[in-house]
Amino acid sequence: ACGFRFRVFSDGKRCSTSKVVRKPEVLPESKRQGTCQRKTFVQEQADRLEQANNSILIKCPQKVNQHQLLKSLERHGNIAHYHFFEPFVDGQLEGLVQHMQLTEEDIRLRFLVCSLLQDLCTAILPSVQIQPFGSSVNLFGRVGCDLDMFLDLGNLNIERKRTRVQRDSSLEFQVKMFRCERVATQTILSVVGNLLQHISPSFDSIQKVLNARCPVLRFCHSPSNLNCDLTASNRIALCMSETLNAFAQVDARVRPLVFAIRCWARAQNLTSTVSGAWITNFSLTLLVLFFLQQCSPSVIPTISHLRKLADRIDHRVIDSVNCTIVSDLSKITPSNNKQSLEDLLHGFFDFYGSFPFQKKSINIRTGQVQRRSDDSPMEIINPFEENLNVSKNVNKRQLLHFVELSQNASLKLEKQHQLSSNQSWGLMTLLQHGPTQQARATDGAASIHPTPKVERFTDLFHSLWSTKQGNPEAK
Ligand code: GTP
Ligand code: MG
């Protein structure tokens, strides 16, 4: 195996590839990239070519243990360096998570912004807490995602009883005075908005979206460049974040799959950074989780099961809504499902490419499809507040797009299966636009959007209208 390359082909669909380099490749520190004595471009080219000339690439069948293969090769000569490449697709999906996920620094920065904001808010609400929720903490956040926070006024009531006189600041007084919690929330967010505007130069681009179903204060924390959404008393959403976080941890395939589907949806323009009549990342995540509950055997348990495993200390009822789930995740039995990520990805597209959205709704609490209870095109039941539909904002056109694109993706994966085993494929295949969209793009239209721009604006207009009219579940 010296001086030439050979490949061991396999019939197995999923192969591991190892690359064996026969010459020592470890460069002295001074020669590594980033140090002062850098290699010239020409040198680098020459070295890389020489390295390649002394390398062999082996595709080893799934049944053969890579390390045993390495041992048997060592009997024929010294191996200076070796690299194992993960199976193509699964490796790519895991790589996607590594590449896109929030780093430790990102997470620290997000909590720091909460803490800075809390310091400011305590000037008017001494016992308030600012808590992050959403993708910053649910393990599905990607670099650059927004920072969702809520003003936890829960302590206010307790505090009020304890130190009624001392803590009776004017804003707390208003909270007491307002019968309607919504008006109190709007007032508090408005006052916090003014505070940020006039007192802290770090927070800018402040927008008060107080008439939405869930009033929100939007702003940017300029030193960290984080776009922030601040709501009030949103504890149920925090429980939702904890639940998603638990699902992300119960099986290693959950995160790569959710990241891949979110990435696919973004590339296909199914999702957007602005809210509208299209599917949100949150809804997509629930779709993935529901699909994983439908696999046989299931990859993840239902929320009802997580509730059954809960201890007494886990018991939580917020505004009469039972949000209890187990906190000790070691109590959850690992799944017997051994499907690869590639299979699951294919399964997801197959499942939703033919899902009867008109008749059935999705419920991750029970893990079962249900008869529809409302007349919107798509129904994803809110796992904690079952009278609410998380995907109420999605219009028929956007749903059809989602279904059509899922069918296209499934077909693409089907084709890949039919290719010979030595022809690998990549995630990029899924991220490219399908023939219909390409045709649209070349058909005189300047954009490759799945929905022509005019239609997208119409959708946006309709969604703004329905929010104004009081869409019961629009965030
Ligand atoms: P990103 O797109 O990465 O920001 O994902 P995200 O999960 O943070 O979504 P988003 O910022 O839109 O919402 C933050 C959190 O609010 C979500 O994780 C949910 O817990 C909750 N949320 C979002 N949309 C809805 C909704 O339509 N209904 C309910 N009940 N909760 C929602
Ligand atoms: Mg978010």
Short mmCIF file of C-alpha atoms and ligand atoms in Angstrom, two decimals:
data_model
loop_
_atom_site.label_atom_id
_atom_site.label_comp_id
_atom_site.label_asym_id
_atom_site.label_seq_id
_atom_site.Cartn_x
_atom_site.Cartn_y
_atom_site.Cartn_z
CA ALA A 1 0.00 0.00 0.00
CA CYS A 2 2.89 2.35 -0.58
CA GLY A 3 2.96 5.03 -3.25
CA PHE A 4 -0.39 4.18 -4.80
CA ARG A 5 -3.99 4.47 -3.80
CA PHE A 6 -6.58 1.82 -3.52
CA ARG A 7 -10.19 1.73 -2.50
CA VAL A 8 -12.19 -1.02 -0.94
CA PHE A 9 -15.69 -0.67 -2.23
CA SER A 10 -18.58 -2.04 -0.33
CA ASP A 11 -22.14 -2.97 -1.06
CA GLY A 12 -23.19 -1.41 2.23
CA LYS A 13 -25.05 1.84 1.83
CA ARG A 14 -23.24 3.63 4.57
CA CYS A 15 -19.49 3.42 4.64
CA SER A 16 -16.77 4.91 6.72
CA THR A 17 -13.74 6.25 4.99
CA SER A 18 -10.29 6.39 6.42
CA LYS A 19 -7.36 8.20 5.00
CA VAL A 20 -3.89 6.91 5.73
CA VAL A 21 -0.87 9.14 5.33
CA ARG A 22 2.49 7.41 5.33
CA LYS A 23 4.81 10.32 6.06
CA PRO A 24 4.95 12.23 9.31
CA GLU A 25 2.92 15.36 8.79
CA VAL A 26 3.39 17.13 12.08
CA LEU A 27 5.00 20.46 11.33
CA PRO A 28 7.18 22.29 13.83
CA GLU A 29 5.26 25.00 15.67
CA SER A 30 7.00 27.77 13.73
CA LYS A 31 5.78 26.35 10.44
CA ARG A 32 2.13 26.06 11.39
CA GLN A 33 -0.41 28.44 10.03
CA GLY A 34 -0.87 31.51 12.15
CA THR A 35 2.74 31.75 13.30
CA CYS A 36 5.22 34.27 11.93
CA GLN A 37 7.06 31.87 9.60
CA ARG A 38 4.23 31.10 7.26
CA LYS A 39 4.62 28.86 4.25
CA THR A 40 4.34 30.58 0.92
CA PHE A 41 1.41 29.67 -1.28
CA VAL A 42 3.67 27.76 -3.68
CA GLN A 43 5.27 25.84 -0.81
CA GLU A 44 1.87 25.00 0.61
CA GLN A 45 0.70 23.71 -2.77
CA ALA A 46 3.83 21.58 -3.17
CA ASP A 47 3.58 20.14 0.34
CA ARG A 48 -0.09 19.34 -0.02
CA LEU A 49 0.52 17.57 -3.32
CA GLU A 50 3.35 15.55 -1.82
CA GLN A 51 1.12 14.69 1.11
CA ALA A 52 -1.56 13.52 -1.28
CA ASN A 53 0.95 11.38 -3.22
CA ASN A 54 1.78 9.53 -0.05
CA SER A 55 -1.81 8.99 1.00
CA ILE A 56 -4.32 6.28 0.39
CA LEU A 57 -8.06 6.48 0.72
CA ILE A 58 -9.91 3.43 1.96
CA LYS A 59 -13.64 3.06 1.97
CA CYS A 60 -14.37 0.41 4.48
CA PRO A 61 -17.61 -1.55 4.76
CA GLN A 62 -19.85 -0.81 7.70
CA LYS A 63 -19.26 -4.27 9.20
CA VAL A 64 -15.48 -3.87 9.32
CA ASN A 65 -14.10 -2.19 12.40
CA GLN A 66 -11.92 0.76 11.37
CA HIS A 67 -9.37 0.17 14.10
CA GLN A 68 -8.95 -3.51 13.18
CA LEU A 69 -8.42 -2.51 9.58
CA LEU A 70 -5.79 -0.03 10.70
CA LYS A 71 -4.01 -2.74 12.69
CA SER A 72 -3.88 -5.11 9.78
CA LEU A 73 -2.53 -2.33 7.53
CA GLU A 74 0.20 -1.58 10.05
CA ARG A 75 1.59 -5.05 9.42
CA HIS A 76 2.63 -3.79 5.96
CA GLY A 77 4.43 -0.62 7.02
CA ASN A 78 4.42 2.33 9.37
CA ILE A 79 1.40 4.58 9.30
CA ALA A 80 2.33 8.11 10.19
CA HIS A 81 -1.11 9.63 10.28
CA TYR A 82 -4.69 8.57 9.81
CA HIS A 83 -8.05 10.28 9.73
CA PHE A 84 -11.46 8.73 10.03
CA PHE A 85 -14.17 10.47 8.13
CA GLU A 86 -17.68 9.96 9.38
CA PRO A 87 -20.33 8.57 7.06
CA PHE A 88 -21.09 11.29 4.58
CA VAL A 89 -24.59 12.49 5.38
CA ASP A 90 -24.72 11.80 9.08
CA GLY A 91 -21.31 13.44 9.47
CA GLN A 92 -22.52 16.47 7.57
CA LEU A 93 -25.58 16.88 9.75
CA GLU A 94 -23.50 16.62 12.90
CA GLY A 95 -21.01 19.06 11.35
CA LEU A 96 -23.87 21.44 10.70
CA VAL A 97 -24.71 21.53 14.40
CA GLN A 98 -21.06 22.08 15.33
CA HIS A 99 -20.85 24.89 12.84
CA MET A 100 -24.13 26.62 13.61
CA GLN A 101 -24.78 26.11 17.30
CA LEU A 102 -24.30 28.80 19.91
CA THR A 103 -20.84 28.72 21.42
CA GLU A 104 -20.10 28.90 25.14
CA GLU A 105 -19.12 32.58 24.65
CA ASP A 106 -22.43 33.30 22.86
CA ILE A 107 -24.41 31.78 25.71
CA ARG A 108 -22.48 33.71 28.36
CA LEU A 109 -23.00 36.92 26.42
CA ARG A 110 -26.74 36.32 26.23
CA PHE A 111 -27.03 35.80 29.98
CA LEU A 112 -24.88 38.88 30.52
CA VAL A 113 -27.27 41.03 28.46
CA CYS A 114 -30.15 39.72 30.62
CA SER A 115 -28.23 40.65 33.73
CA LEU A 116 -27.44 44.18 32.43
CA LEU A 117 -31.07 44.68 31.55
CA GLN A 118 -32.14 43.43 34.95
CA ASP A 119 -29.82 45.96 36.63
CA LEU A 120 -31.55 48.73 34.71
CA CYS A 121 -35.05 47.45 35.39
CA THR A 122 -34.54 47.09 39.12
CA ALA A 123 -34.51 50.91 39.24
CA ILE A 124 -38.26 50.78 38.75
CA LEU A 125 -39.09 47.16 39.65
CA PRO A 126 -36.82 46.18 42.54
CA SER A 127 -37.70 42.49 42.57
CA VAL A 128 -37.91 41.82 38.86
CA GLN A 129 -35.91 39.08 37.14
CA ILE A 130 -34.99 38.95 33.48
CA GLN A 131 -34.85 35.42 32.14
CA PRO A 132 -33.78 34.22 28.70
CA PHE A 133 -35.96 31.67 26.88
CA GLY A 134 -36.43 30.41 23.31
CA SER A 135 -33.56 29.28 21.13
CA SER A 136 -30.90 30.97 23.32
CA VAL A 137 -31.49 28.26 25.92
CA ASN A 138 -33.41 25.40 24.28
CA LEU A 139 -30.31 23.92 22.52
CA PHE A 140 -31.69 24.69 19.06
CA GLY A 141 -30.22 28.18 18.83
CA ARG A 142 -27.89 29.06 16.01
CA VAL A 143 -25.28 31.79 15.97
CA GLY A 144 -27.02 35.12 15.42
CA CYS A 145 -30.48 34.03 16.58
CA ASP A 146 -32.49 36.60 18.50
CA LEU A 147 -32.37 36.83 22.29
CA ASP A 148 -35.84 36.21 23.76
CA MET A 149 -36.23 37.43 27.33
CA PHE A 150 -39.05 37.95 29.70
CA LEU A 151 -39.58 40.16 32.69
CA ASP A 152 -40.44 37.78 35.46
CA LEU A 153 -42.97 39.62 37.54
CA GLY A 154 -43.83 36.49 39.48
CA ASN A 155 -41.74 37.56 42.44
CA LEU A 156 -43.53 40.85 42.52
CA ASN A 157 -46.60 39.40 44.19
CA ILE A 158 -44.59 37.65 46.89
CA GLU A 159 -42.45 40.70 47.40
CA ARG A 160 -45.49 42.89 47.57
CA LYS A 161 -46.89 40.93 50.48
CA ARG A 162 -43.60 40.99 52.36
CA THR A 163 -42.52 44.59 52.04
CA ARG A 164 -45.64 46.37 51.07
CA VAL A 165 -44.61 49.84 52.15
CA GLN A 166 -40.92 49.97 51.26
CA ARG A 167 -41.25 48.51 47.79
CA ASP A 168 -44.31 50.38 46.77
CA SER A 169 -42.62 52.09 43.81
CA SER A 170 -44.87 53.94 41.42
CA LEU A 171 -44.80 51.18 38.79
CA GLU A 172 -45.68 48.45 41.24
CA PHE A 173 -48.48 50.67 42.34
CA GLN A 174 -49.70 50.79 38.74
CA VAL A 175 -49.57 47.00 38.51
CA LYS A 176 -51.78 46.79 41.55
CA MET A 177 -54.10 49.38 40.16
CA PHE A 178 -54.58 47.74 36.82
CA ARG A 179 -57.24 45.11 36.82
CA CYS A 180 -56.24 43.96 33.40
CA GLU A 181 -52.90 42.15 33.31
CA ARG A 182 -52.49 42.95 29.64
CA VAL A 183 -52.65 46.68 30.24
CA ALA A 184 -50.19 46.32 33.10
CA THR A 185 -47.84 44.38 30.84
CA GLN A 186 -48.11 47.02 28.11
CA THR A 187 -47.42 49.77 30.63
CA ILE A 188 -44.42 48.04 32.11
CA LEU A 189 -42.89 47.32 28.71
CA SER A 190 -43.53 50.87 27.64
CA VAL A 191 -41.83 52.28 30.73
CA VAL A 192 -38.88 49.89 30.30
CA GLY A 193 -38.68 51.04 26.65
CA ASN A 194 -38.45 54.67 27.76
CA LEU A 195 -35.87 53.75 30.34
CA LEU A 196 -33.67 52.04 27.76
CA GLN A 197 -34.14 54.91 25.33
CA HIS A 198 -33.16 57.64 27.76
CA ILE A 199 -30.79 56.01 30.21
CA SER A 200 -28.73 53.39 28.46
CA PRO A 201 -26.85 54.11 25.22
CA SER A 202 -26.07 50.37 24.83
CA PHE A 203 -29.65 49.56 23.94
CA ASP A 204 -30.90 51.11 20.72
CA SER A 205 -33.40 50.70 17.83
CA ILE A 206 -36.15 50.40 20.42
CA GLN A 207 -39.55 49.39 19.07
CA LYS A 208 -42.66 48.96 21.19
CA VAL A 209 -44.97 46.32 19.72
CA LEU A 210 -47.55 46.60 22.44
CA ASN A 211 -50.73 45.73 20.56
CA ALA A 212 -49.67 42.24 19.53
CA ARG A 213 -51.32 39.30 21.34
CA CYS A 214 -48.12 38.97 23.29
CA PRO A 215 -46.87 42.58 23.77
CA VAL A 216 -43.16 42.81 23.09
CA LEU A 217 -40.35 45.34 23.30
CA ARG A 218 -37.78 44.96 20.52
CA PHE A 219 -34.32 46.46 20.64
CA CYS A 220 -30.71 45.87 19.83
CA HIS A 221 -27.94 45.57 22.38
CA SER A 222 -25.28 47.26 20.31
CA PRO A 223 -22.08 46.12 22.10
CA SER A 224 -23.02 42.47 21.56
CA ASN A 225 -25.01 43.14 18.38
CA LEU A 226 -27.85 41.00 19.70
CA ASN A 227 -31.41 41.57 18.57
CA CYS A 228 -33.58 41.27 21.65
CA ASP A 229 -37.27 40.62 22.25
CA LEU A 230 -38.55 41.39 25.73
CA THR A 231 -41.95 40.13 26.87
CA ALA A 232 -43.50 40.00 30.31
CA SER A 233 -44.61 37.13 32.53
CA ASN A 234 -43.97 34.51 29.89
CA ARG A 235 -43.24 31.62 32.22
CA ILE A 236 -45.08 29.03 30.15
CA ALA A 237 -42.71 29.81 27.26
CA LEU A 238 -39.81 29.20 29.63
CA CYS A 239 -41.27 25.75 30.42
CA MET A 240 -41.55 25.15 26.69
CA SER A 241 -37.86 26.01 26.34
CA GLU A 242 -37.04 23.54 29.11
CA THR A 243 -39.08 20.86 27.36
CA LEU A 244 -37.33 21.42 24.01
CA ASN A 245 -34.01 21.39 25.84
CA ALA A 246 -34.94 18.00 27.36
CA PHE A 247 -35.87 16.58 23.94
CA ALA A 248 -32.56 17.82 22.53
CA GLN A 249 -30.75 15.82 25.19
CA VAL A 250 -32.69 12.55 25.19
CA ASP A 251 -31.35 11.44 21.82
CA ALA A 252 -28.24 12.62 19.95
CA ARG A 253 -30.12 12.64 16.63
CA VAL A 254 -32.66 15.29 17.63
CA ARG A 255 -30.44 18.35 17.29
CA PRO A 256 -28.82 17.48 13.95
CA LEU A 257 -32.24 16.76 12.52
CA VAL A 258 -33.82 19.99 13.80
CA PHE A 259 -30.84 22.04 12.61
CA ALA A 260 -30.97 20.38 9.18
CA ILE A 261 -34.71 20.95 8.77
CA ARG A 262 -34.45 24.58 9.90
CA CYS A 263 -31.53 25.08 7.51
CA TRP A 264 -33.43 23.44 4.65
CA ALA A 265 -36.53 25.56 5.35
CA ARG A 266 -34.46 28.75 5.41
CA ALA A 267 -32.67 27.87 2.19
CA GLN A 268 -36.02 27.16 0.53
CA ASN A 269 -37.45 30.45 1.84
CA LEU A 270 -40.10 28.64 3.82
CA THR A 271 -39.07 30.58 6.93
CA SER A 272 -38.08 34.20 7.27
CA THR A 273 -36.51 36.54 9.80
CA VAL A 274 -39.72 38.59 9.80
CA SER A 275 -42.94 37.11 11.09
CA GLY A 276 -45.76 36.50 8.67
CA ALA A 277 -48.05 33.87 7.19
CA TRP A 278 -45.23 31.37 6.93
CA ILE A 279 -44.07 28.60 9.21
CA THR A 280 -41.79 29.56 12.12
CA ASN A 281 -38.71 27.80 13.44
CA PHE A 282 -40.66 26.95 16.57
CA SER A 283 -43.40 25.20 14.56
CA LEU A 284 -40.77 23.38 12.48
CA THR A 285 -39.14 22.12 15.66
CA LEU A 286 -42.47 20.75 16.89
CA LEU A 287 -42.98 19.05 13.51
CA VAL A 288 -39.60 17.32 13.81
CA LEU A 289 -40.33 16.24 17.39
CA PHE A 290 -43.72 14.87 16.43
CA PHE A 291 -42.22 12.93 13.53
CA LEU A 292 -39.60 11.41 15.89
CA GLN A 293 -42.44 10.29 18.17
CA GLN A 294 -44.11 8.55 15.20
CA CYS A 295 -41.05 6.46 14.23
CA SER A 296 -41.19 2.82 15.09
CA PRO A 297 -39.80 2.40 17.68
CA SER A 298 -40.12 6.06 18.65
CA VAL A 299 -36.92 8.09 18.92
CA ILE A 300 -38.21 10.39 21.67
CA PRO A 301 -40.98 10.05 24.27
CA THR A 302 -44.15 12.13 24.47
CA ILE A 303 -44.60 15.04 26.87
CA SER A 304 -47.16 12.94 28.76
CA HIS A 305 -44.42 10.38 29.35
CA LEU A 306 -42.02 13.09 30.56
CA ARG A 307 -44.77 14.14 32.95
CA LYS A 308 -45.24 10.60 34.26
CA LEU A 309 -41.54 10.40 35.11
CA ALA A 310 -41.62 13.71 37.01
CA ASP A 311 -40.83 13.85 40.71
CA ARG A 312 -42.76 15.86 43.22
CA ILE A 313 -40.29 18.79 42.99
CA ASP A 314 -40.89 18.98 39.24
CA HIS A 315 -44.56 19.77 39.72
CA ARG A 316 -45.42 23.14 38.13
CA VAL A 317 -48.74 24.76 37.39
CA ILE A 318 -48.61 28.23 35.84
CA ASP A 319 -51.85 30.19 35.38
CA SER A 320 -53.77 26.91 35.80
CA VAL A 321 -51.65 25.29 33.05
CA ASN A 322 -49.84 22.11 34.02
CA CYS A 323 -46.27 22.48 32.76
CA THR A 324 -44.76 19.59 34.71
CA ILE A 325 -42.00 17.52 33.08
CA VAL A 326 -39.22 15.39 34.55
CA SER A 327 -36.04 17.33 35.34
CA ASP A 328 -33.82 14.29 35.96
CA LEU A 329 -33.27 13.21 32.35
CA SER A 330 -31.42 10.04 33.39
CA LYS A 331 -34.85 8.59 34.21
CA ILE A 332 -35.71 8.50 30.50
CA THR A 333 -34.99 5.13 28.89
CA PRO A 334 -32.90 5.54 25.70
CA SER A 335 -34.71 4.69 22.48
CA ASN A 336 -34.28 1.32 20.74
CA ASN A 337 -34.59 3.03 17.41
CA LYS A 338 -31.32 2.63 15.47
CA GLN A 339 -32.19 4.53 12.29
CA SER A 340 -29.47 6.68 10.79
CA LEU A 341 -29.85 10.45 10.48
CA GLU A 342 -30.13 10.04 6.73
CA ASP A 343 -33.06 7.64 7.17
CA LEU A 344 -34.75 9.98 9.62
CA LEU A 345 -34.27 12.96 7.35
CA HIS A 346 -35.85 11.02 4.52
CA GLY A 347 -38.59 9.84 6.86
CA PHE A 348 -39.40 13.43 7.87
CA PHE A 349 -39.91 14.53 4.26
CA ASP A 350 -41.93 11.41 3.46
CA PHE A 351 -44.13 11.86 6.49
CA TYR A 352 -45.00 15.51 5.90
CA GLY A 353 -45.07 15.17 2.12
CA SER A 354 -48.21 13.09 2.59
CA PHE A 355 -49.58 14.26 5.94
CA PRO A 356 -53.36 14.90 5.91
CA PHE A 357 -53.13 18.46 7.26
CA GLN A 358 -56.74 19.17 6.26
CA LYS A 359 -58.13 16.54 8.60
CA LYS A 360 -55.52 15.98 11.26
CA SER A 361 -53.61 18.01 13.79
CA ILE A 362 -50.32 17.33 15.53
CA ASN A 363 -49.91 17.00 19.26
CA ILE A 364 -46.51 16.31 20.83
CA ARG A 365 -48.02 15.97 24.30
CA THR A 366 -49.87 12.79 23.36
CA GLY A 367 -47.65 11.92 20.38
CA GLN A 368 -50.78 11.26 18.36
CA VAL A 369 -52.54 12.79 15.41
CA GLN A 370 -55.91 14.24 16.33
CA ARG A 371 -59.04 15.32 14.52
CA ARG A 372 -58.84 19.01 13.59
CA SER A 373 -60.38 21.43 16.03
CA ASP A 374 -60.07 24.68 14.06
CA ASP A 375 -60.35 25.71 10.44
CA SER A 376 -56.88 27.12 9.81
CA PRO A 377 -54.82 25.31 7.15
CA MET A 378 -52.37 23.77 9.62
CA GLU A 379 -52.84 22.82 13.25
CA ILE A 380 -49.97 22.16 15.64
CA ILE A 381 -51.46 22.00 19.10
CA ASN A 382 -49.62 23.99 21.73
CA PRO A 383 -48.30 21.22 24.04
CA PHE A 384 -49.18 23.11 27.22
CA GLU A 385 -52.19 25.17 26.22
CA GLU A 386 -54.13 22.74 24.11
CA ASN A 387 -56.77 25.20 22.96
CA LEU A 388 -54.08 27.12 21.06
CA ASN A 389 -52.70 26.41 17.61
CA VAL A 390 -49.00 27.26 17.29
CA SER A 391 -49.20 27.35 13.47
CA LYS A 392 -52.35 29.47 13.27
CA ASN A 393 -50.44 32.09 11.27
CA VAL A 394 -49.59 29.70 8.38
CA ASN A 395 -51.80 30.30 5.36
CA LYS A 396 -52.84 27.72 2.79
CA ARG A 397 -50.31 28.76 0.19
CA GLN A 398 -47.41 28.48 2.63
CA LEU A 399 -48.63 25.09 3.82
CA LEU A 400 -48.85 23.80 0.24
CA HIS A 401 -45.33 25.03 -0.33
CA PHE A 402 -44.08 23.19 2.70
CA VAL A 403 -45.77 19.98 1.54
CA GLU A 404 -44.56 20.36 -2.05
CA LEU A 405 -40.98 21.05 -0.97
CA SER A 406 -41.07 18.08 1.42
CA GLN A 407 -42.15 15.87 -1.47
CA ASN A 408 -39.33 17.26 -3.65
CA ALA A 409 -36.79 16.63 -0.90
CA SER A 410 -38.08 13.09 -0.43
CA LEU A 411 -37.75 12.42 -4.15
CA LYS A 412 -34.19 13.73 -4.16
CA LEU A 413 -33.28 11.42 -1.29
CA GLU A 414 -34.99 8.51 -3.05
CA LYS A 415 -32.84 9.13 -6.13
CA GLN A 416 -29.72 9.21 -4.01
CA HIS A 417 -30.62 5.80 -2.64
CA GLN A 418 -30.78 4.43 -6.14
CA LEU A 419 -27.30 5.69 -7.01
CA SER A 420 -24.43 3.26 -6.70
CA SER A 421 -22.95 3.05 -3.25
CA ASN A 422 -19.68 4.80 -4.15
CA GLN A 423 -21.49 7.97 -5.17
CA SER A 424 -21.89 9.98 -2.03
CA TRP A 425 -24.25 12.90 -1.78
CA GLY A 426 -24.30 15.91 0.40
CA LEU A 427 -26.69 18.11 2.29
CA MET A 428 -26.23 20.72 -0.45
CA THR A 429 -28.46 18.59 -2.69
CA LEU A 430 -31.34 19.38 -0.36
CA LEU A 431 -30.51 23.03 0.01
CA GLN A 432 -30.64 23.70 -3.73
CA HIS A 433 -33.89 24.81 -5.27
CA GLY A 434 -36.04 22.20 -6.97
CA PRO A 435 -36.99 22.21 -10.65
CA THR A 436 -40.25 24.07 -10.06
CA GLN A 437 -38.53 26.90 -8.29
CA GLN A 438 -35.69 27.01 -10.78
CA ALA A 439 -38.24 27.20 -13.57
CA ARG A 440 -39.94 30.08 -11.75
CA ALA A 441 -36.63 31.80 -11.26
CA THR A 442 -35.66 31.58 -14.92
CA ASP A 443 -39.17 32.26 -16.08
CA GLY A 444 -38.58 35.99 -16.27
CA ALA A 445 -38.81 36.41 -12.51
CA ALA A 446 -35.75 37.96 -10.90
CA SER A 447 -35.99 36.07 -7.67
CA ILE A 448 -35.70 32.40 -6.81
CA HIS A 449 -38.18 32.71 -3.96
CA PRO A 450 -40.57 29.77 -3.79
CA THR A 451 -43.34 32.30 -3.59
CA PRO A 452 -43.11 35.23 -5.98
CA LYS A 453 -42.40 38.47 -4.16
CA VAL A 454 -45.86 39.96 -4.76
CA GLU A 455 -47.51 36.91 -3.16
CA ARG A 456 -45.10 37.07 -0.25
CA PHE A 457 -46.01 40.70 0.37
CA THR A 458 -49.68 39.77 0.20
CA ASP A 459 -49.05 37.07 2.80
CA LEU A 460 -47.19 39.56 4.96
CA PHE A 461 -50.02 42.04 4.64
CA HIS A 462 -52.61 39.41 5.59
CA SER A 463 -50.60 38.27 8.58
CA LEU A 464 -50.19 41.85 9.82
CA TRP A 465 -53.91 42.28 9.42
CA SER A 466 -54.74 39.12 11.36
CA THR A 467 -52.34 40.12 14.15
CA LYS A 468 -54.10 43.46 14.38
CA GLN A 469 -57.43 41.64 14.51
CA GLY A 470 -56.14 39.57 17.42
CA ASN A 471 -54.76 36.32 16.06
CA PRO A 472 -55.14 34.16 19.15
CA GLU A 473 -51.74 32.48 18.84
CA ALA A 474 -49.58 34.88 16.87
CA LYS A 475 -46.56 35.79 18.96
P1 GTP B 1 -35.43 31.36 16.60
O1 GTP B 1 -36.09 31.42 15.27
O2 GTP B 1 -34.07 30.76 16.55
O3 GTP B 1 -35.48 32.68 17.33
O4 GTP B 1 -36.31 30.28 17.43
P2 GTP B 1 -37.12 30.47 18.78
O5 GTP B 1 -37.50 29.11 19.27
O6 GTP B 1 -36.37 31.34 19.74
O7 GTP B 1 -38.43 31.20 18.28
P3 GTP B 1 -39.00 32.63 18.61
O8 GTP B 1 -37.93 33.61 18.89
O9 GTP B 1 -39.96 32.94 17.52
O10 GTP B 1 -39.85 32.37 19.92
C1 GTP B 1 -39.25 32.21 21.20
C2 GTP B 1 -40.03 31.20 22.00
O11 GTP B 1 -41.37 31.66 22.15
C3 GTP B 1 -40.17 29.82 21.36
O12 GTP B 1 -39.07 28.99 21.63
C4 GTP B 1 -41.42 29.32 22.01
O13 GTP B 1 -41.17 28.81 23.30
C5 GTP B 1 -42.26 30.57 22.12
N1 GTP B 1 -43.12 30.73 20.93
C6 GTP B 1 -42.78 31.15 19.71
N2 GTP B 1 -43.83 31.17 18.89
C7 GTP B 1 -44.88 30.72 19.61
C8 GTP B 1 -46.25 30.50 19.33
O14 GTP B 1 -46.74 30.70 18.21
N3 GTP B 1 -47.01 30.03 20.36
C9 GTP B 1 -46.50 29.81 21.58
N4 GTP B 1 -47.29 29.36 22.54
N5 GTP B 1 -45.22 30.00 21.89
C10 GTP B 1 -44.41 30.44 20.91
MG MG B 2 -35.89 33.36 19.31
#
